[in-house]
Amino acid sequence: MISFSSFLSNHRVVQTLKRAAAPGGRLSHAYLLHGTAGTGKRTLARIFAAGLLCTAPEERPCGECIACRKVEKGIHPDLITVCCPEGKSQISVDQIRALREEVFLRPNEGRHRVALIEGAEAMNPSAANALLKVLEEPPPYLVFILTANNRSLLPETIASRCVCLELCEVSRLQAEKWLLREFPDESPSSVEEALLCGGGNLGRCAGYLKKDGAAAGFQMAIKLLQSLTTGREYDVMEALSPLEGDRTAFLRLLTDVDRLAGEAARAAFLPEQQTVLMLVPRISPGQAVAIHDLGDDMRERLNGNGNLALLLGCYCAQLRNMMERTV
């Protein structure tokens, strides 16, 4: 059932949106939910949208009225959703222009029209400018909900006109409790691996257990760190070979390797974390810091449009060198 009580993290953000959606609540015309991918922005945005369109007299969303059910099924006529088209990297100006035309139609069934823009940082400059025009002078019944993984990629002219709410990762203990509740049939070892993959990021943890891209990427990071123990450069290059031509996958790998290296370094001091040492070699704190710094350097070069093949070779060589040294 769709409700604020079903969202277990980021209590301050949830309470802010809950008060806004309540009857007589103080409502802004635009909200921006931002934070790392996997922190639940899309889920919370839809709960908030349901609360704005819910017809219950008190607790909203109630999860039971016709409006809530329509939102849950994605068929409510007063909820307009825009996202990056499949196979595309940007939200186009044509999409925003179509949205702009639609939002000036009065609500069909409720008090509000809700415009949900998922991954708003993907708007190209023309699309952002087109959105800004309606953000500046929206009709009184319209509420915008934007989500973004990275607020800094949005024009400040857009963000400054929104109530900006950041969603953060939860604690490891909260993540573990959530996983045990949501995935009761998973083995303790699988749950532990999911926690290593996602930490306090519930989306990544769940993705690991569902065997999506998060699981494949994390297994690649494990294989890479394991290959460093053999001393053979071929093994390291083989572990990195699936990344050829895929800059996005390389960026994800850098994050996964950084997380694993940090967990392996901590495991030497925390007995309850010893499980990680069954997956990857022991890493000293100094080596973990060096891997983190190397990852930052690789990200900067990737974002600067550096040659992917050369960067993979450089990453491989520097990883081997730092693991061979006693740090």
C-alpha atoms as a printed R data frame, in Angstrom:
    type eleno elety resid chain resno       x       y       z
1   ATOM     1    CA   MET     A     1   0.000   0.000   0.000
2   ATOM     2    CA   ILE     A     2   1.336   3.414  -0.968
3   ATOM     3    CA   SER     A     3   1.918   5.543   2.153
4   ATOM     4    CA   PHE     A     4   4.545   7.657   3.894
5   ATOM     5    CA   SER     A     5   4.783   5.044   6.664
6   ATOM     6    CA   SER     A     6   6.101   2.520   4.125
7   ATOM     7    CA   PHE     A     7   9.185   4.698   3.524
8   ATOM     8    CA   LEU     A     8  11.566   3.771   6.322
9   ATOM     9    CA   SER     A     9  14.437   6.232   5.959
10  ATOM    10    CA   ASN     A    10  15.083   9.982   5.791
11  ATOM    11    CA   HIS     A    11  12.500  10.803   8.459
12  ATOM    12    CA   ARG     A    12  13.003  14.586   8.258
13  ATOM    13    CA   VAL     A    13  12.360  14.670   4.510
14  ATOM    14    CA   VAL     A    14   9.356  12.347   4.842
15  ATOM    15    CA   GLN     A    15   7.815  14.508   7.558
16  ATOM    16    CA   THR     A    16   8.306  17.665   5.477
17  ATOM    17    CA   LEU     A    17   6.462  16.136   2.534
18  ATOM    18    CA   LYS     A    18   3.817  14.571   4.760
19  ATOM    19    CA   ARG     A    19   2.977  17.949   6.291
20  ATOM    20    CA   ALA     A    20   2.828  19.544   2.846
21  ATOM    21    CA   ALA     A    21   0.430  16.867   1.548
22  ATOM    22    CA   ALA     A    22  -1.854  17.020   4.611
23  ATOM    23    CA   PRO     A    23  -5.203  18.842   4.376
24  ATOM    24    CA   GLY     A    24  -4.484  22.521   4.932
25  ATOM    25    CA   GLY     A    25  -0.745  21.919   4.685
26  ATOM    26    CA   ARG     A    26   1.637  24.636   3.555
27  ATOM    27    CA   LEU     A    27   2.462  23.618   0.011
28  ATOM    28    CA   SER     A    28   5.149  24.974  -2.293
29  ATOM    29    CA   HIS     A    29   4.790  24.921  -6.069
30  ATOM    30    CA   ALA     A    30   7.992  22.886  -6.643
31  ATOM    31    CA   TYR     A    31  10.080  20.274  -4.806
32  ATOM    32    CA   LEU     A    32  13.473  18.803  -5.700
33  ATOM    33    CA   LEU     A    33  14.381  15.411  -4.197
34  ATOM    34    CA   HIS     A    34  18.075  14.810  -4.730
35  ATOM    35    CA   GLY     A    35  20.642  12.281  -3.547
36  ATOM    36    CA   THR     A    36  22.617   9.242  -4.618
37  ATOM    37    CA   ALA     A    37  20.940   6.768  -6.957
38  ATOM    38    CA   GLY     A    38  19.223   4.085  -4.888
39  ATOM    39    CA   THR     A    39  18.167   6.256  -1.943
40  ATOM    40    CA   GLY     A    40  14.474   6.056  -2.860
41  ATOM    41    CA   LYS     A    41  13.826   9.377  -4.596
42  ATOM    42    CA   ARG     A    42  11.484   7.903  -7.219
43  ATOM    43    CA   THR     A    43   9.518   5.947  -4.606
44  ATOM    44    CA   LEU     A    44   9.146   8.923  -2.281
45  ATOM    45    CA   ALA     A    45   8.200  11.233  -5.156
46  ATOM    46    CA   ARG     A    46   5.311   8.933  -6.073
47  ATOM    47    CA   ILE     A    47   4.177   8.682  -2.457
48  ATOM    48    CA   PHE     A    48   4.155  12.484  -2.265
49  ATOM    49    CA   ALA     A    49   2.285  12.724  -5.573
50  ATOM    50    CA   ALA     A    50  -0.307  10.276  -4.230
51  ATOM    51    CA   GLY     A    51  -0.633  12.400  -1.095
52  ATOM    52    CA   LEU     A    52  -1.350  15.500  -3.180
53  ATOM    53    CA   LEU     A    53  -3.996  13.689  -5.239
54  ATOM    54    CA   CYS     A    54  -5.494  11.593  -2.410
55  ATOM    55    CA   THR     A    55  -9.141  12.238  -1.525
56  ATOM    56    CA   ALA     A    56  -9.044  10.989   2.075
57  ATOM    57    CA   PRO     A    57 -10.194  13.525   4.705
58  ATOM    58    CA   GLU     A    58  -7.153  13.123   6.992
59  ATOM    59    CA   GLU     A    59  -4.095  10.899   6.458
60  ATOM    60    CA   ARG     A    60  -2.752  11.355   2.938
61  ATOM    61    CA   PRO     A    61  -1.981   9.299   0.999
62  ATOM    62    CA   CYS     A    62  -4.373   6.758   2.437
63  ATOM    63    CA   GLY     A    63  -3.388   4.095  -0.084
64  ATOM    64    CA   GLU     A    64  -6.990   2.949  -0.423
65  ATOM    65    CA   CYS     A    65  -8.965   5.614  -2.287
66  ATOM    66    CA   ILE     A    66  -9.394   5.515  -6.044
67  ATOM    67    CA   ALA     A    67  -6.879   8.343  -6.514
68  ATOM    68    CA   CYS     A    68  -4.159   6.518  -4.568
69  ATOM    69    CA   ARG     A    69  -4.769   3.331  -6.489
70  ATOM    70    CA   LYS     A    70  -4.554   5.173  -9.795
71  ATOM    71    CA   VAL     A    71  -1.247   6.748  -8.798
72  ATOM    72    CA   GLU     A    72   0.096   3.346  -7.750
73  ATOM    73    CA   LYS     A    73  -0.877   1.916 -11.136
74  ATOM    74    CA   GLY     A    74   0.466   4.945 -12.990
75  ATOM    75    CA   ILE     A    75  -2.881   5.880 -14.556
76  ATOM    76    CA   HIS     A    76  -3.984   9.007 -12.665
77  ATOM    77    CA   PRO     A    77  -4.910  11.696 -15.231
78  ATOM    78    CA   ASP     A    78  -3.614  14.521 -13.019
79  ATOM    79    CA   LEU     A    79  -0.132  13.006 -12.624
80  ATOM    80    CA   ILE     A    80   2.139  13.835 -15.557
81  ATOM    81    CA   THR     A    81   5.497  12.067 -15.630
82  ATOM    82    CA   VAL     A    82   8.533  12.987 -17.712
83  ATOM    83    CA   CYS     A    83  11.760  10.997 -17.791
84  ATOM    84    CA   CYS     A    84  14.687  10.343 -20.092
85  ATOM    85    CA   PRO     A    85  13.494   8.150 -23.018
86  ATOM    86    CA   GLU     A    86  14.933   4.648 -23.219
87  ATOM    87    CA   GLY     A    87  18.157   4.650 -25.194
88  ATOM    88    CA   LYS     A    88  18.573   8.426 -24.820
89  ATOM    89    CA   SER     A    89  20.845  10.397 -22.523
90  ATOM    90    CA   GLN     A    90  18.829  13.628 -22.306
91  ATOM    91    CA   ILE     A    91  15.339  14.939 -21.636
92  ATOM    92    CA   SER     A    92  14.546  16.987 -24.738
93  ATOM    93    CA   VAL     A    93  13.016  20.419 -25.065
94  ATOM    94    CA   ASP     A    94  10.094  18.852 -26.949
95  ATOM    95    CA   GLN     A    95   9.247  16.746 -23.875
96  ATOM    96    CA   ILE     A    96   9.233  19.829 -21.648
97  ATOM    97    CA   ARG     A    97   7.194  21.830 -24.151
98  ATOM    98    CA   ALA     A    98   4.601  19.039 -24.240
99  ATOM    99    CA   LEU     A    99   4.582  19.008 -20.428
100 ATOM   100    CA   ARG     A   100   4.150  22.785 -20.354
101 ATOM   101    CA   GLU     A   101   1.099  22.607 -22.589
102 ATOM   102    CA   GLU     A   102  -0.476  19.882 -20.480
103 ATOM   103    CA   VAL     A   103   0.015  21.493 -17.063
104 ATOM   104    CA   PHE     A   104  -2.063  24.504 -18.033
105 ATOM   105    CA   LEU     A   105  -5.119  22.253 -18.307
106 ATOM   106    CA   ARG     A   106  -7.075  22.317 -15.067
107 ATOM   107    CA   PRO     A   107  -7.160  19.173 -12.882
108 ATOM   108    CA   ASN     A   108  -9.443  16.377 -14.077
109 ATOM   109    CA   GLU     A   109 -10.296  14.759 -10.750
110 ATOM   110    CA   GLY     A   110  -8.654  16.510  -7.818
111 ATOM   111    CA   ARG     A   111  -7.346  19.751  -6.383
112 ATOM   112    CA   HIS     A   112  -3.943  19.584  -8.031
113 ATOM   113    CA   ARG     A   113  -2.073  18.633 -11.130
114 ATOM   114    CA   VAL     A   114   1.305  17.071 -10.350
115 ATOM   115    CA   ALA     A   115   4.223  17.194 -12.797
116 ATOM   116    CA   LEU     A   116   6.895  14.623 -11.926
117 ATOM   117    CA   ILE     A   117  10.248  14.993 -13.722
118 ATOM   118    CA   GLU     A   118  12.485  11.993 -12.967
119 ATOM   119    CA   GLY     A   119  16.222  12.466 -13.435
120 ATOM   120    CA   ALA     A   120  15.800  16.191 -13.988
121 ATOM   121    CA   GLU     A   121  19.552  16.712 -14.344
122 ATOM   122    CA   ALA     A   122  19.239  14.966 -17.740
123 ATOM   123    CA   MET     A   123  17.399  17.978 -19.197
124 ATOM   124    CA   ASN     A   124  19.405  19.610 -21.955
125 ATOM   125    CA   PRO     A   125  19.893  23.403 -21.701
126 ATOM   126    CA   SER     A   126  16.935  24.154 -23.982
127 ATOM   127    CA   ALA     A   127  14.678  21.876 -21.940
128 ATOM   128    CA   ALA     A   128  15.804  23.507 -18.679
129 ATOM   129    CA   ASN     A   129  15.071  26.965 -20.082
130 ATOM   130    CA   ALA     A   130  11.622  25.828 -21.228
131 ATOM   131    CA   LEU     A   131  10.867  24.452 -17.755
132 ATOM   132    CA   LEU     A   132  12.074  27.634 -16.079
133 ATOM   133    CA   LYS     A   133   9.339  29.665 -17.759
134 ATOM   134    CA   VAL     A   134   6.553  27.681 -16.108
135 ATOM   135    CA   LEU     A   135   8.445  27.294 -12.809
136 ATOM   136    CA   GLU     A   136   8.534  31.072 -12.522
137 ATOM   137    CA   GLU     A   137   4.786  31.533 -13.060
138 ATOM   138    CA   PRO     A   138   2.965  28.227 -12.475
139 ATOM   139    CA   PRO     A   139  -0.835  27.968 -12.339
140 ATOM   140    CA   PRO     A   140  -2.098  27.840  -8.718
141 ATOM   141    CA   TYR     A   141  -3.146  24.166  -8.844
142 ATOM   142    CA   LEU     A   142   0.192  22.877 -10.190
143 ATOM   143    CA   VAL     A   143   2.908  21.177  -8.102
144 ATOM   144    CA   PHE     A   144   6.251  20.158  -9.593
145 ATOM   145    CA   ILE     A   145   8.246  17.243  -8.166
146 ATOM   146    CA   LEU     A   146  11.759  16.870  -9.572
147 ATOM   147    CA   THR     A   147  14.247  14.113  -8.751
148 ATOM   148    CA   ALA     A   148  17.987  14.232  -9.406
149 ATOM   149    CA   ASN     A   149  20.957  12.074  -8.495
150 ATOM   150    CA   ASN     A   150  23.219  15.119  -8.575
151 ATOM   151    CA   ARG     A   151  21.796  18.535  -7.735
152 ATOM   152    CA   SER     A   152  24.936  20.304  -8.981
153 ATOM   153    CA   LEU     A   153  24.169  19.184 -12.545
154 ATOM   154    CA   LEU     A   154  20.900  21.138 -12.492
155 ATOM   155    CA   PRO     A   155  20.975  24.843 -13.387
156 ATOM   156    CA   GLU     A   156  20.845  26.893 -10.205
157 ATOM   157    CA   THR     A   157  17.938  28.828 -11.707
158 ATOM   158    CA   ILE     A   158  15.908  25.590 -11.513
159 ATOM   159    CA   ALA     A   159  17.065  24.423  -8.074
160 ATOM   160    CA   SER     A   160  16.602  27.870  -6.508
161 ATOM   161    CA   ARG     A   161  12.895  27.805  -7.369
162 ATOM   162    CA   CYS     A   162  12.339  24.470  -5.599
163 ATOM   163    CA   VAL     A   163  12.196  23.279  -2.018
164 ATOM   164    CA   CYS     A   164  15.363  21.164  -2.099
165 ATOM   165    CA   LEU     A   165  15.337  17.989   0.016
166 ATOM   166    CA   GLU     A   166  18.322  15.661   0.085
167 ATOM   167    CA   LEU     A   167  17.839  11.920   0.624
168 ATOM   168    CA   CYS     A   168  20.735  10.179   2.371
169 ATOM   169    CA   GLU     A   169  21.750   6.572   2.800
170 ATOM   170    CA   VAL     A   170  20.660   4.759   5.963
171 ATOM   171    CA   SER     A   171  22.851   3.107   8.575
172 ATOM   172    CA   ARG     A   172  24.134  -0.400   7.984
173 ATOM   173    CA   LEU     A   173  21.946  -1.708  10.827
174 ATOM   174    CA   GLN     A   174  18.823  -0.133   9.291
175 ATOM   175    CA   ALA     A   175  19.737  -1.555   5.894
176 ATOM   176    CA   GLU     A   176  20.217  -5.025   7.354
177 ATOM   177    CA   LYS     A   177  16.838  -4.937   9.125
178 ATOM   178    CA   TRP     A   178  15.156  -3.774   5.919
179 ATOM   179    CA   LEU     A   179  16.776  -6.505   3.827
180 ATOM   180    CA   LEU     A   180  15.811  -9.240   6.278
181 ATOM   181    CA   ARG     A   181  12.222  -8.012   6.187
182 ATOM   182    CA   GLU     A   182  11.997  -7.548   2.419
183 ATOM   183    CA   PHE     A   183  13.996 -10.650   1.426
184 ATOM   184    CA   PRO     A   184  13.205 -13.247   4.135
185 ATOM   185    CA   ASP     A   185  14.246 -16.197   1.941
186 ATOM   186    CA   GLU     A   186  17.778 -14.977   1.263
187 ATOM   187    CA   SER     A   187  20.680 -16.650   3.053
188 ATOM   188    CA   PRO     A   188  22.707 -14.701   5.642
189 ATOM   189    CA   SER     A   189  25.728 -14.763   3.309
190 ATOM   190    CA   SER     A   190  23.701 -13.248   0.457
191 ATOM   191    CA   VAL     A   191  22.393 -10.501   2.744
192 ATOM   192    CA   GLU     A   192  25.961  -9.799   3.904
193 ATOM   193    CA   GLU     A   193  27.151  -9.521   0.301
194 ATOM   194    CA   ALA     A   194  24.238  -7.200  -0.490
195 ATOM   195    CA   LEU     A   195  25.260  -4.971   2.435
196 ATOM   196    CA   LEU     A   196  28.823  -4.916   1.149
197 ATOM   197    CA   CYS     A   197  27.535  -3.921  -2.272
198 ATOM   198    CA   GLY     A   198  25.132  -1.223  -1.165
199 ATOM   199    CA   GLY     A   199  26.073  -0.276   2.376
200 ATOM   200    CA   GLY     A   200  23.251   2.034   3.467
201 ATOM   201    CA   ASN     A   201  21.957   2.422  -0.088
202 ATOM   202    CA   LEU     A   202  18.777   0.327  -0.052
203 ATOM   203    CA   GLY     A   203  18.353   0.473  -3.819
204 ATOM   204    CA   ARG     A   204  21.798  -1.014  -4.457
205 ATOM   205    CA   CYS     A   205  21.311  -3.637  -1.728
206 ATOM   206    CA   ALA     A   206  17.998  -4.716  -3.231
207 ATOM   207    CA   GLY     A   207  19.460  -4.637  -6.731
208 ATOM   208    CA   TYR     A   208  22.195  -7.037  -5.665
209 ATOM   209    CA   LEU     A   209  19.692  -9.578  -4.365
210 ATOM   210    CA   LYS     A   210  17.538  -9.146  -7.473
211 ATOM   211    CA   LYS     A   211  20.605  -9.892  -9.627
212 ATOM   212    CA   ASP     A   212  20.412  -6.649 -11.614
213 ATOM   213    CA   GLY     A   213  23.279  -4.535 -12.914
214 ATOM   214    CA   ALA     A   214  24.385  -3.725  -9.372
215 ATOM   215    CA   ALA     A   215  25.092  -7.398  -8.707
216 ATOM   216    CA   ALA     A   216  27.052  -7.873 -11.925
217 ATOM   217    CA   GLY     A   217  29.115  -4.757 -11.332
218 ATOM   218    CA   PHE     A   218  29.897  -5.700  -7.738
219 ATOM   219    CA   GLN     A   219  30.961  -9.219  -8.735
220 ATOM   220    CA   MET     A   220  33.299  -7.610 -11.263
221 ATOM   221    CA   ALA     A   221  34.842  -5.507  -8.479
222 ATOM   222    CA   ILE     A   222  35.326  -8.632  -6.351
223 ATOM   223    CA   LYS     A   223  36.966 -10.439  -9.278
224 ATOM   224    CA   LEU     A   224  39.271  -7.470  -9.889
225 ATOM   225    CA   LEU     A   225  40.504  -7.317  -6.293
226 ATOM   226    CA   GLN     A   226  40.914 -11.104  -6.204
227 ATOM   227    CA   SER     A   227  42.993 -10.963  -9.393
228 ATOM   228    CA   LEU     A   228  45.452  -8.608  -7.699
229 ATOM   229    CA   THR     A   229  46.606 -11.444  -5.434
230 ATOM   230    CA   THR     A   230  47.910 -13.570  -8.337
231 ATOM   231    CA   GLY     A   231  50.565 -11.098  -9.410
232 ATOM   232    CA   ARG     A   232  49.722 -11.729 -13.078
233 ATOM   233    CA   GLU     A   233  48.845  -8.667 -15.117
234 ATOM   234    CA   TYR     A   234  46.779 -10.837 -17.470
235 ATOM   235    CA   ASP     A   235  44.362 -11.709 -14.643
236 ATOM   236    CA   VAL     A   236  43.830  -8.034 -13.840
237 ATOM   237    CA   MET     A   237  43.249  -7.114 -17.489
238 ATOM   238    CA   GLU     A   238  40.831 -10.027 -17.865
239 ATOM   239    CA   ALA     A   239  38.835  -8.745 -14.879
240 ATOM   240    CA   LEU     A   240  38.649  -5.311 -16.512
241 ATOM   241    CA   SER     A   241  37.931  -6.538 -20.058
242 ATOM   242    CA   PRO     A   242  34.086  -6.303 -19.783
243 ATOM   243    CA   LEU     A   243  34.483  -2.527 -19.325
244 ATOM   244    CA   GLU     A   244  35.901  -1.903 -22.793
245 ATOM   245    CA   GLY     A   245  33.804   0.790 -24.448
246 ATOM   246    CA   ASP     A   246  31.591   1.330 -21.387
247 ATOM   247    CA   ARG     A   247  32.497   4.485 -19.474
248 ATOM   248    CA   THR     A   248  29.419   4.284 -17.236
249 ATOM   249    CA   ALA     A   249  30.290   0.744 -16.110
250 ATOM   250    CA   PHE     A   250  33.863   1.860 -15.354
251 ATOM   251    CA   LEU     A   251  32.549   4.691 -13.162
252 ATOM   252    CA   ARG     A   252  30.346   2.205 -11.266
253 ATOM   253    CA   LEU     A   253  33.308  -0.150 -10.850
254 ATOM   254    CA   LEU     A   254  35.412   2.620  -9.314
255 ATOM   255    CA   THR     A   255  32.721   3.127  -6.661
256 ATOM   256    CA   ASP     A   256  32.419  -0.609  -5.953
257 ATOM   257    CA   VAL     A   257  36.186  -1.139  -5.687
258 ATOM   258    CA   ASP     A   258  36.463   1.872  -3.371
259 ATOM   259    CA   ARG     A   259  33.707   0.478  -1.109
260 ATOM   260    CA   LEU     A   260  35.193  -3.026  -1.035
261 ATOM   261    CA   ALA     A   261  38.696  -1.758  -0.316
262 ATOM   262    CA   GLY     A   262  37.428   0.336   2.589
263 ATOM   263    CA   GLU     A   263  35.425  -2.569   4.026
264 ATOM   264    CA   ALA     A   264  38.425  -4.913   3.706
265 ATOM   265    CA   ALA     A   265  40.648  -2.417   5.528
266 ATOM   266    CA   ARG     A   266  38.067  -2.058   8.331
267 ATOM   267    CA   ALA     A   267  37.614  -5.813   8.626
268 ATOM   268    CA   ALA     A   268  40.999  -6.214  10.275
269 ATOM   269    CA   PHE     A   269  39.734  -4.185  13.250
270 ATOM   270    CA   LEU     A   270  36.058  -5.264  13.378
271 ATOM   271    CA   PRO     A   271  35.486  -8.979  13.979
272 ATOM   272    CA   GLU     A   272  31.882  -8.818  12.765
273 ATOM   273    CA   GLN     A   273  33.126  -7.617   9.372
274 ATOM   274    CA   GLN     A   274  35.459 -10.556   8.734
275 ATOM   275    CA   THR     A   275  33.118 -11.897   6.025
276 ATOM   276    CA   VAL     A   276  34.542  -9.441   3.519
277 ATOM   277    CA   LEU     A   277  37.962 -11.076   3.790
278 ATOM   278    CA   MET     A   278  36.459 -14.266   2.357
279 ATOM   279    CA   LEU     A   279  35.666 -12.329  -0.830
280 ATOM   280    CA   VAL     A   280  38.655 -10.053  -1.354
281 ATOM   281    CA   PRO     A   281  42.304  -9.961  -0.198
282 ATOM   282    CA   ARG     A   282  43.312  -8.181   2.983
283 ATOM   283    CA   ILE     A   283  43.927  -4.513   2.317
284 ATOM   284    CA   SER     A   284  45.751  -2.130   4.618
285 ATOM   285    CA   PRO     A   285  44.281   1.264   5.511
286 ATOM   286    CA   GLY     A   286  47.029   2.937   3.489
287 ATOM   287    CA   GLN     A   287  46.234   0.840   0.442
288 ATOM   288    CA   ALA     A   288  42.521   1.604   0.817
289 ATOM   289    CA   VAL     A   289  43.299   5.346   0.829
290 ATOM   290    CA   ALA     A   290  45.508   4.925  -2.250
291 ATOM   291    CA   ILE     A   291  42.721   3.021  -4.069
292 ATOM   292    CA   HIS     A   292  40.264   5.779  -3.160
293 ATOM   293    CA   ASP     A   293  42.608   8.497  -4.463
294 ATOM   294    CA   LEU     A   294  43.225   6.511  -7.656
295 ATOM   295    CA   GLY     A   295  39.472   6.198  -8.167
296 ATOM   296    CA   ASP     A   296  39.028   9.964  -7.799
297 ATOM   297    CA   ASP     A   297  41.773  10.540 -10.368
298 ATOM   298    CA   MET     A   298  40.163   8.105 -12.820
299 ATOM   299    CA   ARG     A   299  36.733   9.742 -12.387
300 ATOM   300    CA   GLU     A   300  38.172  13.173 -13.083
301 ATOM   301    CA   ARG     A   301  39.856  11.925 -16.250
302 ATOM   302    CA   LEU     A   302  36.737  10.074 -17.391
303 ATOM   303    CA   ASN     A   303  34.577  13.144 -16.851
304 ATOM   304    CA   GLY     A   304  37.185  15.099 -18.796
305 ATOM   305    CA   ASN     A   305  36.582  12.748 -21.739
306 ATOM   306    CA   GLY     A   306  39.898  10.892 -21.364
307 ATOM   307    CA   ASN     A   307  40.568   7.904 -23.615
308 ATOM   308    CA   LEU     A   308  38.822   4.920 -22.000
309 ATOM   309    CA   ALA     A   309  41.246   2.238 -23.233
310 ATOM   310    CA   LEU     A   310  44.257   4.194 -21.973
311 ATOM   311    CA   LEU     A   311  42.579   4.873 -18.625
312 ATOM   312    CA   LEU     A   312  41.777   1.178 -18.140
313 ATOM   313    CA   GLY     A   313  45.420   0.299 -18.797
314 ATOM   314    CA   CYS     A   314  46.597   3.009 -16.420
315 ATOM   315    CA   TYR     A   315  44.140   1.880 -13.726
316 ATOM   316    CA   CYS     A   316  45.301  -1.724 -14.061
317 ATOM   317    CA   ALA     A   317  48.994  -0.842 -13.767
318 ATOM   318    CA   GLN     A   318  48.564   1.519 -10.808
319 ATOM   319    CA   LEU     A   319  46.375  -0.952  -8.915
320 ATOM   320    CA   ARG     A   320  48.991  -3.675  -9.281
321 ATOM   321    CA   ASN     A   321  51.783  -1.351  -8.190
322 ATOM   322    CA   MET     A   322  50.005  -0.195  -5.051
323 ATOM   323    CA   MET     A   323  48.978  -3.722  -4.036
324 ATOM   324    CA   GLU     A   324  52.559  -4.954  -4.460
325 ATOM   325    CA   ARG     A   325  53.867  -2.220  -2.195
326 ATOM   326    CA   THR     A   326  53.631  -2.487   1.579
327 ATOM   327    CA   VAL     A   327  51.604   0.583   2.485
